[in-house]
Structures are given as structure tokens and as C-alpha cells.
PDB file of C-alpha atoms in Angstrom:
ATOM      1  CA  MET A   1      -5.735 -22.051  22.839  1.00  0.00           C
ATOM      2  CA  SER A   2      -6.584 -19.170  25.185  1.00  0.00           C
ATOM      3  CA  LEU A   3      -7.201 -15.633  24.005  1.00  0.00           C
ATOM      4  CA  ILE A   4      -4.048 -14.538  25.801  1.00  0.00           C
ATOM      5  CA  ASP A   5      -1.985 -17.061  23.852  1.00  0.00           C
ATOM      6  CA  LEU A   6      -3.669 -16.077  20.594  1.00  0.00           C
ATOM      7  CA  SER A   7      -2.754 -12.448  21.144  1.00  0.00           C
ATOM      8  CA  LYS A   8       0.905 -13.448  21.219  1.00  0.00           C
ATOM      9  CA  GLN A   9       0.882 -15.329  17.920  1.00  0.00           C
ATOM     10  CA  VAL A  10       2.418 -13.466  14.974  1.00  0.00           C
ATOM     11  CA  ALA A  11       3.509 -14.320  11.446  1.00  0.00           C
ATOM     12  CA  LEU A  12       6.085 -12.956   9.059  1.00  0.00           C
ATOM     13  CA  GLY A  13       4.499 -11.936   5.762  1.00  0.00           C
ATOM     14  CA  VAL A  14       6.729 -11.500   2.698  1.00  0.00           C
ATOM     15  CA  ASP A  15       5.595 -10.171  -0.670  1.00  0.00           C
ATOM     16  CA  ILE A  16       8.125 -10.654  -3.465  1.00  0.00           C
ATOM     17  CA  GLY A  17       7.800  -8.452  -6.522  1.00  0.00           C
ATOM     18  CA  GLY A  18      10.051  -8.195  -9.537  1.00  0.00           C
ATOM     19  CA  THR A  19      11.622  -4.966  -8.271  1.00  0.00           C
ATOM     20  CA  ASN A  20      10.857  -4.722  -4.563  1.00  0.00           C
ATOM     21  CA  THR A  21      10.126  -7.092  -1.694  1.00  0.00           C
ATOM     22  CA  LYS A  22       7.957  -6.018   1.246  1.00  0.00           C
ATOM     23  CA  PHE A  23       7.877  -7.770   4.587  1.00  0.00           C
ATOM     24  CA  GLY A  24       6.091  -7.293   7.857  1.00  0.00           C
ATOM     25  CA  ILE A  25       5.234  -8.827  11.227  1.00  0.00           C
ATOM     26  CA  VAL A  26       1.479  -9.326  11.486  1.00  0.00           C
ATOM     27  CA  ASN A  27      -0.802 -10.390  14.328  1.00  0.00           C
ATOM     28  CA  HIS A  28      -4.115 -12.275  14.249  1.00  0.00           C
ATOM     29  CA  ARG A  29      -6.093  -9.039  14.032  1.00  0.00           C
ATOM     30  CA  GLY A  30      -4.389  -8.072  10.803  1.00  0.00           C
ATOM     31  CA  GLU A  31      -2.267  -5.368  12.398  1.00  0.00           C
ATOM     32  CA  VAL A  32       1.170  -4.846  10.865  1.00  0.00           C
ATOM     33  CA  LEU A  33       3.396  -4.425  13.900  1.00  0.00           C
ATOM     34  CA  ASP A  34       6.561  -3.688  11.958  1.00  0.00           C
ATOM     35  CA  LYS A  35       7.563  -3.673   8.306  1.00  0.00           C
ATOM     36  CA  GLY A  36      10.359  -3.027   5.857  1.00  0.00           C
ATOM     37  CA  ASN A  37      11.492  -3.644   2.300  1.00  0.00           C
ATOM     38  CA  LEU A  38      14.480  -4.455   0.130  1.00  0.00           C
ATOM     39  CA  LYS A  39      15.300  -4.567  -3.558  1.00  0.00           C
ATOM     40  CA  THR A  40      14.521  -7.916  -5.167  1.00  0.00           C
ATOM     41  CA  ASP A  41      16.451  -7.266  -8.355  1.00  0.00           C
ATOM     42  CA  ALA A  42      19.663  -6.425  -6.488  1.00  0.00           C
ATOM     43  CA  TYR A  43      20.365 -10.148  -5.948  1.00  0.00           C
ATOM     44  CA  ASP A  44      21.219 -12.442  -8.844  1.00  0.00           C
ATOM     45  CA  LYS A  45      21.255 -15.516  -6.587  1.00  0.00           C
ATOM     46  CA  VAL A  46      18.255 -16.492  -4.493  1.00  0.00           C
ATOM     47  CA  GLU A  47      20.526 -17.533  -1.620  1.00  0.00           C
ATOM     48  CA  ASP A  48      21.965 -13.990  -1.487  1.00  0.00           C
ATOM     49  CA  PHE A  49      18.443 -12.571  -1.512  1.00  0.00           C
ATOM     50  CA  ILE A  50      17.365 -14.771   1.407  1.00  0.00           C
ATOM     51  CA  ASP A  51      20.522 -13.827   3.352  1.00  0.00           C
ATOM     52  CA  ALA A  52      19.740 -10.131   2.796  1.00  0.00           C
ATOM     53  CA  LEU A  53      16.104 -10.668   3.771  1.00  0.00           C
ATOM     54  CA  TYR A  54      17.197 -12.383   6.975  1.00  0.00           C
ATOM     55  CA  GLU A  55      19.553  -9.512   7.824  1.00  0.00           C
ATOM     56  CA  SER A  56      16.696  -7.041   7.311  1.00  0.00           C
ATOM     57  CA  VAL A  57      14.045  -9.032   9.157  1.00  0.00           C
ATOM     58  CA  TYR A  58      16.068 -10.381  12.081  1.00  0.00           C
ATOM     59  CA  PRO A  59      16.218  -7.091  14.051  1.00  0.00           C
ATOM     60  CA  LEU A  60      12.420  -6.842  13.834  1.00  0.00           C
ATOM     61  CA  MET A  61      12.009 -10.452  14.949  1.00  0.00           C
ATOM     62  CA  GLU A  62      14.328  -9.844  17.885  1.00  0.00           C
ATOM     63  CA  LYS A  63      12.398  -6.701  18.785  1.00  0.00           C
ATOM     64  CA  HIS A  64       9.106  -8.594  18.979  1.00  0.00           C
ATOM     65  CA  GLY A  65      10.424 -12.046  19.858  1.00  0.00           C
ATOM     66  CA  ALA A  66      10.448 -11.541  23.620  1.00  0.00           C
ATOM     67  CA  GLU A  67       6.695 -10.938  23.692  1.00  0.00           C
ATOM     68  CA  LYS A  68       5.496 -12.790  20.612  1.00  0.00           C
ATOM     69  CA  HIS A  69       5.645 -16.288  19.192  1.00  0.00           C
ATOM     70  CA  PHE A  70       6.311 -16.623  15.468  1.00  0.00           C
ATOM     71  CA  ASP A  71       3.976 -19.207  13.957  1.00  0.00           C
ATOM     72  CA  GLY A  72       5.665 -19.188  10.573  1.00  0.00           C
ATOM     73  CA  ILE A  73       6.384 -17.366   7.336  1.00  0.00           C
ATOM     74  CA  GLY A  74       3.973 -16.732   4.477  1.00  0.00           C
ATOM     75  CA  VAL A  75       5.317 -15.694   1.082  1.00  0.00           C
ATOM     76  CA  GLY A  76       3.453 -14.298  -1.895  1.00  0.00           C
ATOM     77  CA  ALA A  77       5.453 -14.418  -5.111  1.00  0.00           C
ATOM     78  CA  PRO A  78       5.008 -14.753  -8.868  1.00  0.00           C
ATOM     79  CA  ASN A  79       4.662 -18.357 -10.087  1.00  0.00           C
ATOM     80  CA  ALA A  80       4.793 -19.722  -6.546  1.00  0.00           C
ATOM     81  CA  ASN A  81       3.612 -23.325  -6.145  1.00  0.00           C
ATOM     82  CA  TYR A  82       1.711 -23.842  -2.889  1.00  0.00           C
ATOM     83  CA  TYR A  83       2.024 -27.644  -3.013  1.00  0.00           C
ATOM     84  CA  LYS A  84       5.756 -27.828  -3.649  1.00  0.00           C
ATOM     85  CA  GLY A  85       6.932 -24.671  -1.902  1.00  0.00           C
ATOM     86  CA  THR A  86       8.674 -23.620  -5.088  1.00  0.00           C
ATOM     87  CA  ILE A  87       8.886 -20.546  -7.308  1.00  0.00           C
ATOM     88  CA  GLU A  88       8.841 -21.839 -10.862  1.00  0.00           C
ATOM     89  CA  LEU A  89       9.977 -20.122 -14.052  1.00  0.00           C
ATOM     90  CA  ALA A  90       9.016 -16.625 -12.875  1.00  0.00           C
ATOM     91  CA  PRO A  91       9.739 -14.309 -15.822  1.00  0.00           C
ATOM     92  CA  ASN A  92      10.058 -11.113 -13.777  1.00  0.00           C
ATOM     93  CA  LEU A  93      12.364 -12.434 -11.054  1.00  0.00           C
ATOM     94  CA  PRO A  94      16.163 -12.575 -11.359  1.00  0.00           C
ATOM     95  CA  TRP A  95      16.319 -16.258 -10.302  1.00  0.00           C
ATOM     96  CA  LYS A  96      15.536 -18.649 -13.121  1.00  0.00           C
ATOM     97  CA  GLY A  97      14.300 -22.225 -13.131  1.00  0.00           C
ATOM     98  CA  VAL A  98      12.580 -23.971 -10.239  1.00  0.00           C
ATOM     99  CA  ILE A  99      13.565 -22.515  -6.848  1.00  0.00           C
ATOM    100  CA  PRO A 100      12.873 -24.559  -3.645  1.00  0.00           C
ATOM    101  CA  PHE A 101      12.022 -21.300  -1.912  1.00  0.00           C
ATOM    102  CA  ALA A 102      10.095 -22.528   1.150  1.00  0.00           C
ATOM    103  CA  GLU A 103      12.829 -25.052   1.926  1.00  0.00           C
ATOM    104  CA  LEU A 104      15.551 -22.399   1.673  1.00  0.00           C
ATOM    105  CA  MET A 105      13.568 -19.995   3.881  1.00  0.00           C
ATOM    106  CA  THR A 106      12.962 -22.630   6.561  1.00  0.00           C
ATOM    107  CA  ALA A 107      16.652 -23.544   6.570  1.00  0.00           C
ATOM    108  CA  LYS A 108      17.623 -19.898   7.089  1.00  0.00           C
ATOM    109  CA  PHE A 109      14.907 -18.735   9.495  1.00  0.00           C
ATOM    110  CA  GLY A 110      14.145 -21.967  11.362  1.00  0.00           C
ATOM    111  CA  LEU A 111      10.408 -21.441  10.793  1.00  0.00           C
ATOM    112  CA  PRO A 112       7.855 -23.268   8.633  1.00  0.00           C
ATOM    113  CA  CYS A 113       7.308 -21.412   5.361  1.00  0.00           C
ATOM    114  CA  THR A 114       4.352 -21.502   2.959  1.00  0.00           C
ATOM    115  CA  VAL A 115       4.310 -19.898  -0.490  1.00  0.00           C
ATOM    116  CA  THR A 116       1.631 -19.071  -3.022  1.00  0.00           C
ATOM    117  CA  ASN A 117       1.236 -16.570  -5.818  1.00  0.00           C
ATOM    118  CA  ASP A 118       0.623 -12.963  -4.886  1.00  0.00           C
ATOM    119  CA  ALA A 119      -3.018 -12.819  -6.010  1.00  0.00           C
ATOM    120  CA  ASN A 120      -3.879 -15.955  -4.019  1.00  0.00           C
ATOM    121  CA  ALA A 121      -2.246 -14.351  -1.004  1.00  0.00           C
ATOM    122  CA  ALA A 122      -4.346 -11.228  -1.536  1.00  0.00           C
ATOM    123  CA  ALA A 123      -7.519 -13.339  -1.544  1.00  0.00           C
ATOM    124  CA  LEU A 124      -6.559 -14.987   1.744  1.00  0.00           C
ATOM    125  CA  GLY A 125      -5.774 -11.610   3.266  1.00  0.00           C
ATOM    126  CA  GLU A 126      -9.176 -10.309   2.203  1.00  0.00           C
ATOM    127  CA  MET A 127     -10.882 -13.367   3.717  1.00  0.00           C
ATOM    128  CA  LEU A 128      -9.125 -13.020   7.085  1.00  0.00           C
ATOM    129  CA  PHE A 129      -8.784  -9.263   7.421  1.00  0.00           C
ATOM    130  CA  GLY A 130     -10.783  -7.453   4.721  1.00  0.00           C
ATOM    131  CA  ALA A 131     -14.102  -7.126   2.897  1.00  0.00           C
ATOM    132  CA  ALA A 132     -14.498 -10.911   2.498  1.00  0.00           C
ATOM    133  CA  ARG A 133     -14.569 -11.691   6.227  1.00  0.00           C
ATOM    134  CA  GLY A 134     -17.214 -14.369   6.743  1.00  0.00           C
ATOM    135  CA  MET A 135     -17.481 -15.228   3.043  1.00  0.00           C
ATOM    136  CA  LYS A 136     -16.837 -18.771   1.817  1.00  0.00           C
ATOM    137  CA  ASP A 137     -17.252 -18.116  -1.919  1.00  0.00           C
ATOM    138  CA  PHE A 138     -15.683 -15.119  -3.601  1.00  0.00           C
ATOM    139  CA  ILE A 139     -13.202 -14.131  -6.291  1.00  0.00           C
ATOM    140  CA  MET A 140     -10.418 -11.620  -5.787  1.00  0.00           C
ATOM    141  CA  ILE A 141      -9.270  -9.728  -8.873  1.00  0.00           C
ATOM    142  CA  THR A 142      -6.113  -7.609  -8.619  1.00  0.00           C
ATOM    143  CA  LEU A 143      -5.927  -4.862 -11.226  1.00  0.00           C
ATOM    144  CA  GLY A 144      -2.420  -3.463 -11.346  1.00  0.00           C
ATOM    145  CA  THR A 145       0.378  -3.659 -13.891  1.00  0.00           C
ATOM    146  CA  GLY A 146      -1.176  -7.043 -14.679  1.00  0.00           C
ATOM    147  CA  VAL A 147      -4.390  -8.810 -13.707  1.00  0.00           C
ATOM    148  CA  GLY A 148      -4.178 -11.452 -10.983  1.00  0.00           C
ATOM    149  CA  SER A 149      -6.845 -13.502  -9.265  1.00  0.00           C
ATOM    150  CA  GLY A 150      -7.581 -15.784  -6.352  1.00  0.00           C
ATOM    151  CA  ILE A 151     -10.678 -17.992  -6.213  1.00  0.00           C
ATOM    152  CA  ILE A 152     -12.202 -19.035  -2.893  1.00  0.00           C
ATOM    153  CA  ALA A 153     -14.835 -21.801  -3.054  1.00  0.00           C
ATOM    154  CA  ASN A 154     -16.422 -23.462  -0.012  1.00  0.00           C
ATOM    155  CA  GLY A 155     -13.973 -21.557   2.157  1.00  0.00           C
ATOM    156  CA  ASN A 156     -10.905 -22.944   0.371  1.00  0.00           C
ATOM    157  CA  LEU A 157      -8.519 -21.401  -2.100  1.00  0.00           C
ATOM    158  CA  ILE A 158      -8.619 -23.156  -5.474  1.00  0.00           C
ATOM    159  CA  TYR A 159      -5.089 -24.332  -6.270  1.00  0.00           C
ATOM    160  CA  GLY A 160      -5.805 -26.979  -8.907  1.00  0.00           C
ATOM    161  CA  HIS A 161      -3.943 -30.250  -9.265  1.00  0.00           C
ATOM    162  CA  ASP A 162      -0.561 -28.580  -9.826  1.00  0.00           C
ATOM    163  CA  GLY A 163      -0.830 -25.485  -7.645  1.00  0.00           C
ATOM    164  CA  PHE A 164      -1.270 -22.913 -10.419  1.00  0.00           C
ATOM    165  CA  ALA A 165      -5.060 -22.552 -10.726  1.00  0.00           C
ATOM    166  CA  GLY A 166      -6.670 -19.135 -10.859  1.00  0.00           C
ATOM    167  CA  GLU A 167      -4.953 -17.320 -13.733  1.00  0.00           C
ATOM    168  CA  LEU A 168      -8.126 -15.484 -14.724  1.00  0.00           C
ATOM    169  CA  GLY A 169      -6.124 -12.533 -16.056  1.00  0.00           C
ATOM    170  CA  HIS A 170      -4.928 -14.717 -18.906  1.00  0.00           C
ATOM    171  CA  THR A 171      -8.345 -15.987 -19.944  1.00  0.00           C
ATOM    172  CA  ILE A 172      -9.358 -14.837 -23.423  1.00  0.00           C
ATOM    173  CA  VAL A 173     -12.034 -12.127 -23.492  1.00  0.00           C
ATOM    174  CA  LYS A 174     -11.680 -11.163 -27.154  1.00  0.00           C
ATOM    175  CA  PRO A 175     -10.573 -14.043 -29.410  1.00  0.00           C
ATOM    176  CA  GLY A 176      -7.973 -12.834 -31.887  1.00  0.00           C
ATOM    177  CA  GLY A 177      -7.765  -9.533 -30.007  1.00  0.00           C
ATOM    178  CA  ARG A 178      -4.896  -7.467 -28.660  1.00  0.00           C
ATOM    179  CA  LYS A 179      -1.587  -9.319 -28.492  1.00  0.00           C
ATOM    180  CA  HIS A 180      -0.193  -9.587 -24.978  1.00  0.00           C
ATOM    181  CA  TRP A 181       3.228  -7.949 -24.625  1.00  0.00           C
ATOM    182  CA  SER A 182       4.675 -10.865 -22.635  1.00  0.00           C
ATOM    183  CA  THR A 183       2.764 -14.095 -23.260  1.00  0.00           C
ATOM    184  CA  GLY A 184       1.954 -13.466 -26.916  1.00  0.00           C
ATOM    185  CA  SER A 185      -1.659 -14.588 -26.420  1.00  0.00           C
ATOM    186  CA  GLU A 186      -4.321 -12.640 -28.283  1.00  0.00           C
ATOM    187  CA  GLY A 187      -7.236 -11.025 -26.437  1.00  0.00           C
ATOM    188  CA  SER A 188      -6.541 -11.844 -22.772  1.00  0.00           C
ATOM    189  CA  LEU A 189      -8.217  -9.919 -19.972  1.00  0.00           C
ATOM    190  CA  GLU A 190      -4.841  -8.620 -18.798  1.00  0.00           C
ATOM    191  CA  ALA A 191      -4.240  -7.038 -22.200  1.00  0.00           C
ATOM    192  CA  TYR A 192      -7.294  -4.811 -21.629  1.00  0.00           C
ATOM    193  CA  ALA A 193      -8.091  -4.424 -17.914  1.00  0.00           C
ATOM    194  CA  SER A 194      -4.613  -3.961 -16.405  1.00  0.00           C
ATOM    195  CA  ALA A 195      -2.948  -0.572 -15.991  1.00  0.00           C
ATOM    196  CA  THR A 196      -0.742  -1.577 -18.921  1.00  0.00           C
ATOM    197  CA  GLY A 197      -3.795  -2.429 -21.021  1.00  0.00           C
ATOM    198  CA  ILE A 198      -5.484   0.872 -20.121  1.00  0.00           C
ATOM    199  CA  THR A 199      -2.357   2.725 -21.268  1.00  0.00           C
ATOM    200  CA  ILE A 200      -2.466   0.920 -24.627  1.00  0.00           C
ATOM    201  CA  THR A 201      -6.168   1.722 -25.050  1.00  0.00           C
ATOM    202  CA  ALA A 202      -5.615   5.367 -24.119  1.00  0.00           C
ATOM    203  CA  LYS A 203      -2.775   5.844 -26.601  1.00  0.00           C
ATOM    204  CA  LYS A 204      -4.853   4.258 -29.353  1.00  0.00           C
ATOM    205  CA  MET A 205      -7.926   6.391 -28.622  1.00  0.00           C
ATOM    206  CA  ARG A 206      -6.087   9.680 -28.242  1.00  0.00           C
ATOM    207  CA  ALA A 207      -4.495   9.141 -31.666  1.00  0.00           C
ATOM    208  CA  GLU A 208      -8.010   8.826 -33.123  1.00  0.00           C
ATOM    209  CA  PHE A 209      -9.347  11.911 -31.293  1.00  0.00           C
ATOM    210  CA  PRO A 210      -6.887  14.857 -31.411  1.00  0.00           C
ATOM    211  CA  GLU A 211      -9.258  16.994 -29.316  1.00  0.00           C
ATOM    212  CA  SER A 212      -8.850  14.724 -26.272  1.00  0.00           C
ATOM    213  CA  MET A 213      -7.123  16.131 -23.180  1.00  0.00           C
ATOM    214  CA  LEU A 214      -4.954  13.032 -23.309  1.00  0.00           C
ATOM    215  CA  ASN A 215      -3.021  14.647 -26.156  1.00  0.00           C
ATOM    216  CA  GLN A 216      -1.717  17.279 -23.733  1.00  0.00           C
ATOM    217  CA  TYR A 217       0.629  14.649 -22.272  1.00  0.00           C
ATOM    218  CA  PRO A 218       3.872  13.351 -23.780  1.00  0.00           C
ATOM    219  CA  GLU A 219       3.677   9.733 -24.930  1.00  0.00           C
ATOM    220  CA  ASP A 220       5.548   8.394 -21.918  1.00  0.00           C
ATOM    221  CA  GLU A 221       3.202  10.164 -19.473  1.00  0.00           C
ATOM    222  CA  VAL A 222       0.011   8.604 -20.783  1.00  0.00           C
ATOM    223  CA  ASN A 223      -1.011   5.978 -18.211  1.00  0.00           C
ATOM    224  CA  SER A 224      -3.991   4.947 -16.080  1.00  0.00           C
ATOM    225  CA  LYS A 225      -3.294   7.803 -13.646  1.00  0.00           C
ATOM    226  CA  THR A 226      -3.335  10.535 -16.291  1.00  0.00           C
ATOM    227  CA  VAL A 227      -6.393   8.968 -17.925  1.00  0.00           C
ATOM    228  CA  HIS A 228      -8.133   9.220 -14.548  1.00  0.00           C
ATOM    229  CA  GLU A 229      -7.105  12.871 -14.194  1.00  0.00           C
ATOM    230  CA  CYS A 230      -8.599  13.648 -17.619  1.00  0.00           C
ATOM    231  CA  ALA A 231     -11.759  11.671 -16.858  1.00  0.00           C
ATOM    232  CA  ILE A 232     -12.307  13.698 -13.671  1.00  0.00           C
ATOM    233  CA  LYS A 233     -12.031  16.873 -15.777  1.00  0.00           C
ATOM    234  CA  GLY A 234     -14.758  15.521 -18.033  1.00  0.00           C
ATOM    235  CA  ASP A 235     -12.748  14.483 -21.084  1.00  0.00           C
ATOM    236  CA  PRO A 236     -15.102  12.164 -23.006  1.00  0.00           C
ATOM    237  CA  ILE A 237     -12.263  10.149 -24.526  1.00  0.00           C
ATOM    238  CA  ALA A 238     -10.692   9.419 -21.125  1.00  0.00           C
ATOM    239  CA  ILE A 239     -14.131   8.438 -19.845  1.00  0.00           C
ATOM    240  CA  GLU A 240     -14.530   6.156 -22.878  1.00  0.00           C
ATOM    241  CA  VAL A 241     -11.182   4.508 -22.122  1.00  0.00           C
ATOM    242  CA  PHE A 242     -12.526   3.452 -18.730  1.00  0.00           C
ATOM    243  CA  ARG A 243     -15.949   2.542 -20.122  1.00  0.00           C
ATOM    244  CA  TYR A 244     -14.340   0.232 -22.682  1.00  0.00           C
ATOM    245  CA  THR A 245     -12.027  -1.229 -20.033  1.00  0.00           C
ATOM    246  CA  GLY A 246     -14.983  -1.768 -17.703  1.00  0.00           C
ATOM    247  CA  GLN A 247     -16.911  -3.489 -20.489  1.00  0.00           C
ATOM    248  CA  LYS A 248     -14.118  -5.977 -21.108  1.00  0.00           C
ATOM    249  CA  LEU A 249     -13.738  -6.548 -17.375  1.00  0.00           C
ATOM    250  CA  GLY A 250     -17.486  -7.019 -16.884  1.00  0.00           C
ATOM    251  CA  GLU A 251     -17.767  -9.507 -19.744  1.00  0.00           C
ATOM    252  CA  ALA A 252     -14.969 -11.526 -18.171  1.00  0.00           C
ATOM    253  CA  LEU A 253     -16.526 -11.312 -14.707  1.00  0.00           C
ATOM    254  CA  ALA A 254     -19.762 -12.773 -16.081  1.00  0.00           C
ATOM    255  CA  ASN A 255     -17.819 -15.858 -17.159  1.00  0.00           C
ATOM    256  CA  PHE A 256     -16.176 -16.107 -13.758  1.00  0.00           C
ATOM    257  CA  VAL A 257     -19.514 -15.825 -11.947  1.00  0.00           C
ATOM    258  CA  MET A 258     -21.038 -18.626 -14.008  1.00  0.00           C
ATOM    259  CA  PHE A 259     -17.999 -20.766 -13.228  1.00  0.00           C
ATOM    260  CA  SER A 260     -18.041 -20.624  -9.415  1.00  0.00           C
ATOM    261  CA  SER A 261     -21.190 -18.650  -8.394  1.00  0.00           C
ATOM    262  CA  PRO A 262     -19.412 -16.440  -5.854  1.00  0.00           C
ATOM    263  CA  GLU A 263     -21.098 -14.287  -3.244  1.00  0.00           C
ATOM    264  CA  ALA A 264     -18.906 -11.372  -4.271  1.00  0.00           C
ATOM    265  CA  ILE A 265     -16.122 -10.280  -6.572  1.00  0.00           C
ATOM    266  CA  LEU A 266     -13.533  -8.095  -4.856  1.00  0.00           C
ATOM    267  CA  LEU A 267     -11.446  -5.672  -6.894  1.00  0.00           C
ATOM    268  CA  PHE A 268      -8.044  -4.528  -5.689  1.00  0.00           C
ATOM    269  CA  GLY A 269      -5.108  -2.580  -7.078  1.00  0.00           C
ATOM    270  CA  GLY A 270      -4.130   0.766  -8.527  1.00  0.00           C
ATOM    271  CA  VAL A 271      -6.653   0.611 -11.375  1.00  0.00           C
ATOM    272  CA  ILE A 272      -9.630   0.739  -8.990  1.00  0.00           C
ATOM    273  CA  LYS A 273      -8.706   4.318  -8.084  1.00  0.00           C
ATOM    274  CA  ALA A 274     -10.782   5.116 -11.183  1.00  0.00           C
ATOM    275  CA  GLY A 275     -13.859   4.267  -9.066  1.00  0.00           C
ATOM    276  CA  ASP A 276     -17.210   4.437 -10.810  1.00  0.00           C
ATOM    277  CA  PHE A 277     -15.586   5.268 -14.137  1.00  0.00           C
ATOM    278  CA  ILE A 278     -14.662   1.573 -14.315  1.00  0.00           C
ATOM    279  CA  LEU A 279     -16.996  -0.015 -11.742  1.00  0.00           C
ATOM    280  CA  LYS A 280     -20.286   1.077 -13.335  1.00  0.00           C
ATOM    281  CA  PRO A 281     -19.565  -0.282 -16.849  1.00  0.00           C
ATOM    282  CA  ALA A 282     -18.058  -3.425 -15.311  1.00  0.00           C
ATOM    283  CA  LYS A 283     -21.214  -4.058 -13.289  1.00  0.00           C
ATOM    284  CA  LEU A 284     -23.462  -3.249 -16.285  1.00  0.00           C
ATOM    285  CA  HIS A 285     -21.720  -5.650 -18.648  1.00  0.00           C
ATOM    286  CA  MET A 286     -21.336  -8.358 -16.017  1.00  0.00           C
ATOM    287  CA  GLU A 287     -25.089  -8.380 -15.349  1.00  0.00           C
ATOM    288  CA  ARG A 288     -25.931  -8.087 -19.054  1.00  0.00           C
ATOM    289  CA  ASN A 289     -23.989 -11.252 -19.863  1.00  0.00           C
ATOM    290  CA  LEU A 290     -25.188 -13.423 -16.979  1.00  0.00           C
ATOM    291  CA  LEU A 291     -27.883 -16.052 -17.153  1.00  0.00           C
ATOM    292  CA  PRO A 292     -31.011 -14.871 -15.289  1.00  0.00           C
ATOM    293  CA  ILE A 293     -30.377 -17.291 -12.415  1.00  0.00           C
ATOM    294  CA  PHE A 294     -27.129 -15.458 -11.593  1.00  0.00           C
ATOM    295  CA  ARG A 295     -28.256 -11.851 -12.051  1.00  0.00           C
ATOM    296  CA  ASN A 296     -28.296  -9.335  -9.209  1.00  0.00           C
ATOM    297  CA  LYS A 297     -26.814 -11.829  -6.780  1.00  0.00           C
ATOM    298  CA  VAL A 298     -23.108 -11.068  -6.920  1.00  0.00           C
ATOM    299  CA  LYS A 299     -21.709  -8.030  -5.134  1.00  0.00           C
ATOM    300  CA  LEU A 300     -18.965  -6.153  -6.948  1.00  0.00           C
ATOM    301  CA  VAL A 301     -16.933  -4.378  -4.272  1.00  0.00           C
ATOM    302  CA  PHE A 302     -13.581  -2.746  -3.721  1.00  0.00           C
ATOM    303  CA  SER A 303     -11.027  -4.205  -1.327  1.00  0.00           C
ATOM    304  CA  GLU A 304     -10.960  -2.894   2.243  1.00  0.00           C
ATOM    305  CA  LEU A 305      -7.270  -3.615   2.745  1.00  0.00           C
ATOM    306  CA  ASP A 306      -4.829  -0.736   2.838  1.00  0.00           C
ATOM    307  CA  GLU A 307      -2.948  -0.928  -0.449  1.00  0.00           C
ATOM    308  CA  ALA A 308       0.421  -0.316   1.194  1.00  0.00           C
ATOM    309  CA  ASP A 309       0.015  -3.275   3.579  1.00  0.00           C
ATOM    310  CA  ALA A 310      -2.280  -5.612   1.633  1.00  0.00           C
ATOM    311  CA  ALA A 311       0.495  -7.755   0.169  1.00  0.00           C
ATOM    312  CA  ILE A 312       2.080  -8.277   3.591  1.00  0.00           C
ATOM    313  CA  LEU A 313      -1.286  -9.106   5.178  1.00  0.00           C
ATOM    314  CA  GLY A 314      -2.106 -11.542   2.406  1.00  0.00           C
ATOM    315  CA  ALA A 315       1.212 -13.341   2.718  1.00  0.00           C
ATOM    316  CA  SER A 316       0.898 -13.599   6.501  1.00  0.00           C
ATOM    317  CA  ALA A 317      -2.610 -15.064   6.102  1.00  0.00           C
ATOM    318  CA  LEU A 318      -0.988 -18.141   4.545  1.00  0.00           C
ATOM    319  CA  VAL A 319       0.365 -19.071   7.960  1.00  0.00           C
ATOM    320  CA  TRP A 320      -3.089 -19.246   9.540  1.00  0.00           C
ATOM    321  CA  GLU A 321      -5.372 -20.356   6.687  1.00  0.00           C
ATOM    322  CA  LYS A 322      -4.807 -24.070   7.195  1.00  0.00           C
TER     323      LYS A 322
END
């Protein structure tokens, strides 16, 4: 294929969240040419959602269609099965059961459609357009409301035999520890290192230390953002919240490193706005818990993708990763 032809190839990237869906038209350079969004939870039936998505996307496709060729559609979604093209038993989506999503999208749009979970999509986006360009072995960890992950080994995303591999956020980092609010498991990484987990830790610690700045906030305003604000002001309890979170994250990362020996671990999501407050303890406890053969080899870096567009870029990367 010539460079001129390549410049005309574009993909539609769709990121489906429990509340909102983002979509965009992306080229091979990782530039989002156009984008939009719609409410996911406004549609009780998946067919109605896809119809609404089509109505929103079609004007953008028409706008670019004269000059560009659409290679396909990539979709990142919770509980998405890459092998089957399905979304299965997603607890935070309005459509229950097993949804043949890729098939329904292809029928509506007339384009091939590939789906995977949102964290896998983020890893692909990082490999094509972000900090992992040129890497064949790395792990992407998304630290947001939950903890997601995508594992790249030998240049390929690890899907497992059933399409659901890579749920590192639900690995147990403290046996018999904090009960997860959704799964009921005790001591998972997500229960500690997600924004939700940080909020739980902060509320617990501020109750034990009345002098903390965190006690200036009403209960419903204590979250990872306000903890960060207090940490910047030097509040030792807020700083300890992040130190403890970083410790749990680092201990988990040591396990992940010894599993797949990645070149780097990339961190992405709202939680990483805390910067060194969380990165330094994470790095310290990762290295401390590694076998000597693994130490000081794995880079711990923040994503280079723009947070607003990362989900769209990751989904579009699905079209070209094969």
C-alpha cells in the first residue's frame, strides 16, 4: 500500500462506558479527526443504542467519507469478548446477558467491527500511538473508578483461551483484606488502588486523625481529587493515603513483572494525577518485592495519550492491530 493510500485510511473508534459513550474518527497517525458522544444509559435496548450511535456518527462519516476510506470499527467496552465479538454479562451496562455486539454493529454500519474490553483497547492505543511505541512487552494499568489492565507479550495482546485474560485489578493483593463493593472478593488490587479504593482509605484514615485537612470536607466530597489537594498542601495524612495506595500498587506490580517480564508498566487514568505521591511508593515497593534478576529493569511510566481521547484512540487501534 502506498503512503498516499495509507493517509486516507481511517477507523471509527467507540468507547462504551456505563454512563457515556465516546466515539471518534481516527487516522493512522493517531489524530482524532472528529468526535462526539452520547448517553449509554439512555437506551434500555442495545438495538436502540446502536441506532442512536449510527444517527450520531453518520454525519461525521459522510463529512469525511469523500476523502477517506473507513477500514472498520473498533469498540472498547466492559466484558467485551474479542474472540466472539460479544459483550457478556456487563454489570454496569443497561443490556443484560450476552450481546452479539460486533455482529449488530456490522449489520447497521456495513463495516467490520472488532470489540475488546476497554483496558485492552487502551493498551493497543498506547502501543500504536503512545508511550509504548516500539515496545513488544509491556503492561498497561488503568487507574480510574476501577483498575483495568492490558498485557502485551511478544507484540500481542494476551486474551487467554476465552477472551477475558488480563483482569489484574481483581488479583488479590491482601488476602482476607478489604471487601470489594461489587464482586465481594476480599483484598483485590481494585479495592485499594482505584479512585474508589483511595476514597475508602481516605475516609478511614481521616476518622483516625481528626487533625487531618481531609476533615475539612463533607463526607461526600472526600475523593482522590480532594486527597490530592490536601497532599499538595502538605497534609501528612493525605500523603499517607497515597503512600499506602502506592505500596499496595507496587506490591501487585512486582507480581505482574515476575509473570511476564515486561519492558515497562504504563499507568493511565485519573488517579495518576497524584504524580510522585503515588509513583514513588509504587516504584519503591515494586522493586523491593522483585527477585534480583528483575530489579531495575522495568520502567514505570505515565501514559502519553491525552486522557480525553485515549479511549477513542485505543478502540480505533483494534482495527489496525491485526
